[in-house]
Coordinates of C-alpha atoms in Angstrom, one line a residue:
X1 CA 0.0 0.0 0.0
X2 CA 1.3 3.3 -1.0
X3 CA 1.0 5.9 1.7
X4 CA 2.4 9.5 -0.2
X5 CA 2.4 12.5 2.2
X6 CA 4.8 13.9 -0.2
X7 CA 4.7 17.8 -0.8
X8 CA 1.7 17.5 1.7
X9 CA 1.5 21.2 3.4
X10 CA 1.4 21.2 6.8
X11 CA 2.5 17.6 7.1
X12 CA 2.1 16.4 11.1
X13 CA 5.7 13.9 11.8
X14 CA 6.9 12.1 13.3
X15 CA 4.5 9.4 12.2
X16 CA 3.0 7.5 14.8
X17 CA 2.6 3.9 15.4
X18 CA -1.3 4.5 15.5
X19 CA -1.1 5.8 11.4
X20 CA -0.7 2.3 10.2
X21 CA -2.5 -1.0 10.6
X22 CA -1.3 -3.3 12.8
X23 CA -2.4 -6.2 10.0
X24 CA 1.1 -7.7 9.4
X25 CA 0.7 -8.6 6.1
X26 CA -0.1 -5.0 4.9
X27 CA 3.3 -3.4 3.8
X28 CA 3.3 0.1 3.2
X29 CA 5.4 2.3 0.4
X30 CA 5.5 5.5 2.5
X31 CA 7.0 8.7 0.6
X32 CA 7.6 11.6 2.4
X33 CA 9.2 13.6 -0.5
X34 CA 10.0 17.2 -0.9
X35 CA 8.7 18.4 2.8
X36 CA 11.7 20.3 4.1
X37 CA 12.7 18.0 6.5
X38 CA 16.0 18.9 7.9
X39 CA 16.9 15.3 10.1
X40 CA 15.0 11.9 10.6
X41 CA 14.0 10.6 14.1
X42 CA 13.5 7.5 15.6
X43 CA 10.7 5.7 13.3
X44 CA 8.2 3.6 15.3
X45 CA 6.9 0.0 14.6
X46 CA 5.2 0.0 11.4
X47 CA 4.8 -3.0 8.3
X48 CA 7.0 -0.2 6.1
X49 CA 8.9 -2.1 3.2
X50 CA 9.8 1.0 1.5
X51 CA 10.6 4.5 2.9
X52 CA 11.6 7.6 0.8
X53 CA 12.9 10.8 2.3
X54 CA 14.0 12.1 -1.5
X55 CA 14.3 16.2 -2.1
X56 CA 14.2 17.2 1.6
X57 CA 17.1 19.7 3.5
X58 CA 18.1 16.4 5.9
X59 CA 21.2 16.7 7.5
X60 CA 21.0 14.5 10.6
X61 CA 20.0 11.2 11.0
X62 CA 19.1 9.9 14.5
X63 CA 21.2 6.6 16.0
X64 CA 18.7 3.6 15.3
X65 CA 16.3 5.6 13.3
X66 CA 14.8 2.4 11.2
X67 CA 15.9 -0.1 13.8
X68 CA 11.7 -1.0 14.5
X69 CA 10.8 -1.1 11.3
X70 CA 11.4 -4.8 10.7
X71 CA 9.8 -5.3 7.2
X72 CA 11.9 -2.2 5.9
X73 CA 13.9 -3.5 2.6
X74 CA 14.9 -0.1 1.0
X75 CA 16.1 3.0 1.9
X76 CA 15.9 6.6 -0.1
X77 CA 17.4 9.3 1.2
X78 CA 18.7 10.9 -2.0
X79 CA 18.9 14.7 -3.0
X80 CA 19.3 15.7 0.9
X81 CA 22.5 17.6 2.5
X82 CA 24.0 14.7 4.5
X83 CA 27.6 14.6 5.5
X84 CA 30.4 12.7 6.4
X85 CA 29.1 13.3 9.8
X86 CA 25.6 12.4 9.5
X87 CA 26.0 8.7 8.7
X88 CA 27.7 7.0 11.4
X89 CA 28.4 3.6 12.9
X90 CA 24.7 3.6 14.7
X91 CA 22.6 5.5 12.2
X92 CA 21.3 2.0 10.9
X93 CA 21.4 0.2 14.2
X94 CA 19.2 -2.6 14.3
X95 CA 17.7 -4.4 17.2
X96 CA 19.2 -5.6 20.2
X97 CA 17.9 -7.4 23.0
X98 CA 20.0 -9.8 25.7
X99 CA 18.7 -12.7 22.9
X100 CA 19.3 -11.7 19.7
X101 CA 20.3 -9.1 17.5
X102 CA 18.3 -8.3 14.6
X103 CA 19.9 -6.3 11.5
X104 CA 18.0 -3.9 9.0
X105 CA 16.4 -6.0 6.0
X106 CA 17.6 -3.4 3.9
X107 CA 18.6 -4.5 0.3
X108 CA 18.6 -1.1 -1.1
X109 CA 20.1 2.1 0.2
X110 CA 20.3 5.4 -2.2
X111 CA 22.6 8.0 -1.4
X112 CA 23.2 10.0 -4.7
X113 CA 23.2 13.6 -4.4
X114 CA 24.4 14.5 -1.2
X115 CA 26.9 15.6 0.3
X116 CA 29.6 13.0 0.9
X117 CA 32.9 13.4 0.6
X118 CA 33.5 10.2 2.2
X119 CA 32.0 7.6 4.3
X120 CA 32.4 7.0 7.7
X121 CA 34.3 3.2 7.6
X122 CA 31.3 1.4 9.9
X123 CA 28.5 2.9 8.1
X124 CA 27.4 -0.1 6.7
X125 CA 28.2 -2.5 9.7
X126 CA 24.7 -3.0 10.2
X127 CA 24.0 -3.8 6.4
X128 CA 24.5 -7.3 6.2
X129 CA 21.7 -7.9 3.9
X130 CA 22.4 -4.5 1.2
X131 CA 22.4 -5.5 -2.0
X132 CA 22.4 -2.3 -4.1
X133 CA 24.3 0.7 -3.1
X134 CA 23.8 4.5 -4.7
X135 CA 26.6 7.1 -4.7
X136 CA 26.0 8.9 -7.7
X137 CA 26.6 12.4 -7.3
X138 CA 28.3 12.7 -4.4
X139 CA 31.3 15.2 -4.7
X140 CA 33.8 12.0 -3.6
X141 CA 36.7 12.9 -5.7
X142 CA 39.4 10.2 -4.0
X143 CA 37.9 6.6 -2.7
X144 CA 39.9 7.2 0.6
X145 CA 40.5 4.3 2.7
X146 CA 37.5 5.1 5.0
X147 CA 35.1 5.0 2.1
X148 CA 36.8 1.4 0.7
X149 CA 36.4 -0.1 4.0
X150 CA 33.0 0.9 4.7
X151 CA 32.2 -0.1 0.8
X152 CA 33.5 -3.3 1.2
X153 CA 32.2 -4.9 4.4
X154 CA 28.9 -5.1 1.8
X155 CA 30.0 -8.8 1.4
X156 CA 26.5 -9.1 0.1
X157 CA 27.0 -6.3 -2.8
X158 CA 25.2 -6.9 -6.2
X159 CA 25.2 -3.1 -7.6
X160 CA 27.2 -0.4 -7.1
X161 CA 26.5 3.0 -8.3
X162 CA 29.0 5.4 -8.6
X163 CA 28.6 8.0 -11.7
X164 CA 29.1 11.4 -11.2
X165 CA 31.3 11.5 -8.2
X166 CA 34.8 12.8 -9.9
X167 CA 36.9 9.9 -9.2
X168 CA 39.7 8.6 -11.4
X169 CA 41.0 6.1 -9.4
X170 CA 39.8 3.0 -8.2
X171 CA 41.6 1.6 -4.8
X172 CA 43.9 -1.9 -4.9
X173 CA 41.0 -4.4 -3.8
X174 CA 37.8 -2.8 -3.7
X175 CA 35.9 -5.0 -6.1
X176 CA 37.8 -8.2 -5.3
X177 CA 36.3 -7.7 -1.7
X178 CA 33.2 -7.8 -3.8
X179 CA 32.7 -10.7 -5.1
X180 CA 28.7 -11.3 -5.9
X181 CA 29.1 -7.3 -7.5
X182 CA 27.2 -8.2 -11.0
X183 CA 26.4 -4.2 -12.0
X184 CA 28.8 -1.2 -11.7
X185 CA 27.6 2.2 -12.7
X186 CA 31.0 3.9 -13.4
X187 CA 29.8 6.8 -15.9
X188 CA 30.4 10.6 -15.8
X189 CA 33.8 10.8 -14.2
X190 CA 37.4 11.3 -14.9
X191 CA 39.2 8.0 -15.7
X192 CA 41.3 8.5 -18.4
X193 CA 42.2 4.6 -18.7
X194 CA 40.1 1.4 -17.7
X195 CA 41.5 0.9 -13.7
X196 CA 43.4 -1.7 -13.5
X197 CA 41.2 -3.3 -10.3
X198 CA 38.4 -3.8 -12.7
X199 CA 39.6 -7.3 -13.6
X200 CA 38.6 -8.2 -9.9
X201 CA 35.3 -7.7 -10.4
X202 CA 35.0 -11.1 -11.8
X203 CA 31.1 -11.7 -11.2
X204 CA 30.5 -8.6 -13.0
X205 CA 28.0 -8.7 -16.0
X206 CA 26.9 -4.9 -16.5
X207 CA 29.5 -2.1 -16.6
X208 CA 28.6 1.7 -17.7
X209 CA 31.5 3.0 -18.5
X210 CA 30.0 6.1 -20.4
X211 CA 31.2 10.2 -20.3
X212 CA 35.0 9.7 -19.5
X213 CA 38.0 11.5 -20.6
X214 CA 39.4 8.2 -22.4
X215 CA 41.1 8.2 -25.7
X216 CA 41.7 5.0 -26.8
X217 CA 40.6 1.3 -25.1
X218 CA 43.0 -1.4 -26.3
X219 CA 44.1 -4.6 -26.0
X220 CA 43.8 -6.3 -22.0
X221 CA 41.7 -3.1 -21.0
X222 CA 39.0 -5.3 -19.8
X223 CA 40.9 -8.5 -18.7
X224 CA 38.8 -10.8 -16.1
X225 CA 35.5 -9.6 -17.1
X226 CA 34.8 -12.7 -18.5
X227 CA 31.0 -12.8 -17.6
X228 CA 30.4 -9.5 -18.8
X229 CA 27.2 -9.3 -20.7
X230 CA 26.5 -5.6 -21.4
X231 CA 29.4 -2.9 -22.0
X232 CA 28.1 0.9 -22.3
X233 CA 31.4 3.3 -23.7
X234 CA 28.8 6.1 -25.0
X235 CA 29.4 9.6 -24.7
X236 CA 32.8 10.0 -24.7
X237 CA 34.1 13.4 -26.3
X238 CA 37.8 12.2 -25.9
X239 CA 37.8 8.7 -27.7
X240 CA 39.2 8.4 -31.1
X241 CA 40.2 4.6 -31.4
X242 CA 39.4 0.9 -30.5
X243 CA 42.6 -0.9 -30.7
X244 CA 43.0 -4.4 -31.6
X245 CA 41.3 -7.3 -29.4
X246 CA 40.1 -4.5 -27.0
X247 CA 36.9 -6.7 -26.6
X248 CA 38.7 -10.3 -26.9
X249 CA 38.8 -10.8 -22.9
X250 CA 34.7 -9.8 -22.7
X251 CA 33.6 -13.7 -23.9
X252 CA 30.0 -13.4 -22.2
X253 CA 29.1 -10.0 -24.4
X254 CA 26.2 -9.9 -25.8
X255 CA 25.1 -6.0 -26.0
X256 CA 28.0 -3.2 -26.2
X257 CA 26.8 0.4 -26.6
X258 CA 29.7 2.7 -28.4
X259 CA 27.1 5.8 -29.4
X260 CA 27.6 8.9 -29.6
X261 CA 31.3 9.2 -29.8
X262 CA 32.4 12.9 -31.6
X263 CA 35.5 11.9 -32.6
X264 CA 35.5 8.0 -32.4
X265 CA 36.8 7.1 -36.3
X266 CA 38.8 3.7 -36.1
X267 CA 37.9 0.6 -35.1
X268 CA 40.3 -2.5 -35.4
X269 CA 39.1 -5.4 -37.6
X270 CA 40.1 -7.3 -34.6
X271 CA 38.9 -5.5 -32.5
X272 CA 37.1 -8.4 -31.0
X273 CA 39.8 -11.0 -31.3
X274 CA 39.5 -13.6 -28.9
X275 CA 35.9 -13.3 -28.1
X276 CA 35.4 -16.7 -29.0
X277 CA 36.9 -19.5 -30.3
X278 CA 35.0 -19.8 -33.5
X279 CA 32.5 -17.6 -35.0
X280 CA 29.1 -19.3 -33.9
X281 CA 30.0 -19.5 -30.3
X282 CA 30.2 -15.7 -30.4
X283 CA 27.4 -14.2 -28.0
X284 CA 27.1 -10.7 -29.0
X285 CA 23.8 -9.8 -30.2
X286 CA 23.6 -6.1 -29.9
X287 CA 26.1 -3.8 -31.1
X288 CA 24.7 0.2 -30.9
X289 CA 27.8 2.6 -33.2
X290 CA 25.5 5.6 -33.4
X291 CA 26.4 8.8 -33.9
X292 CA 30.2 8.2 -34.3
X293 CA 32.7 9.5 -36.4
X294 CA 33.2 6.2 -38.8
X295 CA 33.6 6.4 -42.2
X296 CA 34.1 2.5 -42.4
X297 CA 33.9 -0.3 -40.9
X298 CA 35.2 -3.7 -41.2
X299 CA 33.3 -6.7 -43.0
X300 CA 35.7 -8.7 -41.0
X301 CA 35.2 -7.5 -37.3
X302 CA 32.3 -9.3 -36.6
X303 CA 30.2 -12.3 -37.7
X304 CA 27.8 -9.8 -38.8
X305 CA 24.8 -12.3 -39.9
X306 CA 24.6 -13.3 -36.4
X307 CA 23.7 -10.1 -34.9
X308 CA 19.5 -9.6 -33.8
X309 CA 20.6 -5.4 -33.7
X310 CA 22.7 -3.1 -35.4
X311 CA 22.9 0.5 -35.0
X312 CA 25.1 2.9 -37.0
X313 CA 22.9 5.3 -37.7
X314 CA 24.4 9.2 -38.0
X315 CA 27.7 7.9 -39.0
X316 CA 30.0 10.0 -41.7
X317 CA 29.9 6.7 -44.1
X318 CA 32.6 7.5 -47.1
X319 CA 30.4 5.4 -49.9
X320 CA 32.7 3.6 -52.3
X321 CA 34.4 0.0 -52.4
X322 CA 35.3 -0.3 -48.8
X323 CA 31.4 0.3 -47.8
X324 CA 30.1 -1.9 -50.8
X325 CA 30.2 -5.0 -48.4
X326 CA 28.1 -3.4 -46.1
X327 CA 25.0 -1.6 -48.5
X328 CA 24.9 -4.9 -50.6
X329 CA 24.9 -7.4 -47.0
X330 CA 24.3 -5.2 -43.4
X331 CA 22.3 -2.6 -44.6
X332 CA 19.6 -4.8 -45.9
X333 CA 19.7 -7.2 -42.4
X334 CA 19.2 -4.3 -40.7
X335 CA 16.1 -3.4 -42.7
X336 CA 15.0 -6.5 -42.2
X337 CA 15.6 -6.8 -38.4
X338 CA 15.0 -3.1 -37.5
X339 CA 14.0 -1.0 -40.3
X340 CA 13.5 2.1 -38.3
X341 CA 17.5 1.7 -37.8
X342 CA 18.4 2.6 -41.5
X343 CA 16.1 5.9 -41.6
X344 CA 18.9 7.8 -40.8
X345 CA 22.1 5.8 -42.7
X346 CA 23.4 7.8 -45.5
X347 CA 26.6 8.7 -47.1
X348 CA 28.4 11.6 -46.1
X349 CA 31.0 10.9 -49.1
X350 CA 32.0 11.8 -52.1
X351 CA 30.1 15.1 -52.5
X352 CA 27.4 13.8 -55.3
X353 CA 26.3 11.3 -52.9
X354 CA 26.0 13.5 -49.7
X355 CA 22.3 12.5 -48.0
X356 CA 21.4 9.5 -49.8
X357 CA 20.3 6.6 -48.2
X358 CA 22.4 3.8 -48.0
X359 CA 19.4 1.3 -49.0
X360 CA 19.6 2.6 -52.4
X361 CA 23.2 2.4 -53.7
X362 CA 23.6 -1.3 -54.5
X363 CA 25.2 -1.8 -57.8
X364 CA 25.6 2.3 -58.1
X365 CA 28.8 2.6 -59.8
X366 CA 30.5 4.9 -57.7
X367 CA 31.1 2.0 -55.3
X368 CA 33.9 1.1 -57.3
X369 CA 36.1 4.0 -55.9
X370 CA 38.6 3.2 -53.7
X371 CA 41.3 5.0 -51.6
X372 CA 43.9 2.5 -50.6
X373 CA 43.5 0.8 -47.2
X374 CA 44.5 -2.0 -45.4
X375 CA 41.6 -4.2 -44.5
X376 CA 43.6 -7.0 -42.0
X377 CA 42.9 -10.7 -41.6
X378 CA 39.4 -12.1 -42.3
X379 CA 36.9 -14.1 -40.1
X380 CA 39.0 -17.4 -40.8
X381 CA 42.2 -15.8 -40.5
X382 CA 43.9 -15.5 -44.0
X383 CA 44.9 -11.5 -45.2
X384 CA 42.7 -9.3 -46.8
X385 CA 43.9 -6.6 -48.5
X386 CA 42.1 -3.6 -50.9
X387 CA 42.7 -4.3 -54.8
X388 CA 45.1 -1.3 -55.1
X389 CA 46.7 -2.2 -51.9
X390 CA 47.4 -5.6 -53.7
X391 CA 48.5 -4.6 -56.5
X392 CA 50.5 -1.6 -55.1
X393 CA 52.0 -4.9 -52.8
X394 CA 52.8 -6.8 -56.0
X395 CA 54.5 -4.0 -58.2
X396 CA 56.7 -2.6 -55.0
X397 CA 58.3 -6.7 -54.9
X398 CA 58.4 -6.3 -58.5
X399 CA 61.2 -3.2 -58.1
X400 CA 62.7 -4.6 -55.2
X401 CA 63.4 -7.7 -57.1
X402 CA 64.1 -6.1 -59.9
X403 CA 66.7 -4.0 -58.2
X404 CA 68.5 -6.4 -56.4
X405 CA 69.0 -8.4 -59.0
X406 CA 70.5 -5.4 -61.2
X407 CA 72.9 -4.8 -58.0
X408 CA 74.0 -8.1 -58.0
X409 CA 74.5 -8.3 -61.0
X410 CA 76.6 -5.4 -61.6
X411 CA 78.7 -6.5 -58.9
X412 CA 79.9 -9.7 -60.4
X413 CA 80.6 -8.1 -63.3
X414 CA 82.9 -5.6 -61.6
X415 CA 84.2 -8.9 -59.7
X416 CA 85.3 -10.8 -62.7
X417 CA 86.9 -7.6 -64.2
X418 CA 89.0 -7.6 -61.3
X419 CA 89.9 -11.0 -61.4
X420 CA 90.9 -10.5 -65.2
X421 CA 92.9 -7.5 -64.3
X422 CA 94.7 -9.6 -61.2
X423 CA 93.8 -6.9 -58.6
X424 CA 93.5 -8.8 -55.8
X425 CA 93.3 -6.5 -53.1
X426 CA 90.5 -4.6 -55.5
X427 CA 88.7 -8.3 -55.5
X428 CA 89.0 -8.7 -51.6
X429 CA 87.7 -4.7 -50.9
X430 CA 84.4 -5.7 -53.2
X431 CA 83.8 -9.3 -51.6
X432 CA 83.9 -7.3 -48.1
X433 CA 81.5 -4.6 -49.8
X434 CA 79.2 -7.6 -50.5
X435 CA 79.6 -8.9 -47.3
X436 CA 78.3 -5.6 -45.6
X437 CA 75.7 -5.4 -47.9
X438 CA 74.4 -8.9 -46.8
X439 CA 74.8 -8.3 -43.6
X440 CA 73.5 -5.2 -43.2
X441 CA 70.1 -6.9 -44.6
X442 CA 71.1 -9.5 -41.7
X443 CA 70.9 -7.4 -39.2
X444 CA 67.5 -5.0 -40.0
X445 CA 64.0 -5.9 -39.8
X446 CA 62.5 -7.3 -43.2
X447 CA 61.3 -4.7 -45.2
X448 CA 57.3 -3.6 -44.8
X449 CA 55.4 -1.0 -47.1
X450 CA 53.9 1.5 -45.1
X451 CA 49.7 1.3 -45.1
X452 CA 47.1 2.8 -44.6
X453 CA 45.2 2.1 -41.8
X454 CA 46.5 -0.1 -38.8
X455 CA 48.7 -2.5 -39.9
X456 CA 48.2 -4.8 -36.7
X457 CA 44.8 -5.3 -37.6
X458 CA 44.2 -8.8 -38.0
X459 CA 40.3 -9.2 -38.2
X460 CA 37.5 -11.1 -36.6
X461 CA 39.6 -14.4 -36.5
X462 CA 38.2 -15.2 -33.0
X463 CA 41.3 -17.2 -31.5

């Protein structure tokens, strides 16, 4: 039963024990939201499973404020002014008697948008049962060693939300003192690489990593997190790259949102490399590139056919050969999947095809134009290259060939002259020439045309 006093003018509290029935299978959702209230005292004995104090002025809390409401399973007391001093070792004191001792129910406590700096380290002592945790938007800054201890006696810890709080650090064993934490809300703050800690976090299956100051992810970023099922990298005005196997570790994935990234304009062809070892145990279902700044993408990164969603809507495609896989294949799965997902999926380039719909250039004949780019290792693990990249390949071996051979052969011509002539010392000064030459080519790398593109790309081949 919902009991709303909220906004209620003239609103008579404490509540009493007589405002509720004493029928023990009656459990009351009691709001008391936006009323002013500067502090919380002692609650009596009522069947409460759900009390909100959101959008009041509190500020104190008194010691064993909930301790008689024994049905009481969640806790709101966001958008208040509490402090590091208003939650203290007692403030969720359950009860005691010479018998027993009986904790708070509680399996959900919201915090966000207060004023916490940090946590008193026995807030939580008389948690035992809290499941879900809210921090968001709490001016934290630095997870001191106060706030870890007092986060991780939640043994019992499922979600933990901590967006908005302007930290870019996570402590050494936090979520490995976690270890039933399945959801971790980690968006809006200043990380500017994936913590290393994450990898602890080995139940985890949701992570929102969206809205940080990251440029690139790459390769053993998210190491451990091999039961994540849901990735969310949106939003994120810094990023410009995914690096090769930067998804290979994530095994479990089945949804990753990567919207809505200004500048995001490369992704590897391997990007997921390692996912799985072959292409139909992949999991991925979902894959959301909206609003990026990709003008291609890789027929090779993914087992496409597989997918149930794909979103690259409000991407600056370049149309011509490189896209040609994707308007003649994706473009009409997508349509036939989603079809509201290709209203927006037009070419951006060359100029006479600016605005036109994707779904309408198969067989157009300016898909034959190509810039040269390297396209990396396919699905089953054998090169790809582009056609001019090929032949570009093919004609540069020609020279060098070519050229050797001319040296080499000029050499032994100079070699025999000598010999006719009887200069011996002459002879011996070329054979050591020759020698360097060889052994310069000895001691250098192999030489490798430069490409366009990233030449460590190495496709979809999951390993």
């Amino acid at each position: 039963m919902v009991v709303d006093c909220s906004r209620v003018a003239n609103m008579q509290l404490p509540l009493l024990e007589t405002d509720f029935s004493t029928d023990p299978s009656i459990l009351y959702d009691v709001r008391l939201e936006g009323l002013a209230l500067d502090e919380v005292q002692v609650l009596p004995n009522a069947s409460i499973s759900r009390l909100s104090f959101h959008d009041n002025d509190i500020e104190d809390i008194d010691n064993g404020a909930f301790q008689y409401l024994l049905n009481l399973t969640e806790i709101d007391l966001s958008r208040n002014l509490l402090t590091f001093d208003s939650l203290g070792r007692d403030t969720f004191l359950g009860q005691f008697s010479a018998e027993e001792y009986l904790p708070l129910q509680v399996v959900v406590l919201n915090l966000g948008y207060n004023d916490l700096h940090s946590l008193n380290k026995d807030t939580f002592d008389h948690l035992p049962f809290l499941e879900v945790l809210q921090l968001n938007d709490n001016p934290i800054k630095i997870i001191d060693h106060q706030t870890a201890v007092a986060i991780t006696t939640l043994r019992n810890l499922k979600v933990l939300n901590l967006s908005s709080t302007g930290i870019s650090k996570i402590p050494d064993g936090l979520f490995h003192a976690l270890p039933k934490l399945s959801a971790l809300i980690m968006s809006n703050n200043k990380f500017t690489t994936v913590p290393q800690e994450l990898e602890n976090a080995k139940a985890l299956e949701f992570l929102n990593f969206n809205n940080n100051p990251i440029i690139y992810f790459q390769r053993g970023d998210f190491k451990g997190l091999e039961r994540l099922r849901e990735l969310n990298i949106s939003a994120m005005n810094e990023l410009t790259s995914i690096e090769g196997e930067a998804f290979g570790s994530l095994r479990s994935l089945e949804v990753l949102r990567c919207s809505f990234n200004p500048n995001l304009s490369f992704i590897a062809s391997d990007a997921f490399f390692g996912i799985a070892n072959d292409k139909n145990e992949v999991k991925l279902r979902e894959i959301h590139l909206r609003a990026n700044a990709l003008e291609h993408l890789s027929q090779y990164m993914l087992p496409w056919e597989k997918l149930n969603i794909v979103d690259i809507e409000e991407n600056p495609w370049r149309c011509d050969c490189h896209l040609k896989w994707m308007i003649n294949s994706l473009v009409g799965q997508i349509n036939r999947n989603t079809p509201d997902l290709t209203l927006s999926l037009t070419c951006s380039w060359p100029e006479e095809l600016k605005g036109q719909s994707l779904s309408t250039l198969s067989g157009d004949p300016s898909l034959s134009r190509c810039k040269m780019v390297f396209v990396g290792r396919g699905i089953d693990g054998s090169g790809r290259s582009s056609p001019s990249l090929l032949a570009v390949g093919i004609l540069g071996i020609a020279l060098c060939v070519f050229g050797t051979s001319t040296f080499l052969v000029i050499l032994l011509r100079r070699n025999r002259m000598r010999n006719s002539l009887g200069r011996q010392q002459q002879v011996r000064y070329v054979r050591t020439r020759l020698d360097e030459a060889f052994s310069d080519r000895d001691g250098q790398n192999d030489y490798e045309p430069e490409l366009y593109g990233d030449e460590r790309n190495k496709g979809f081949p999951i390993a």
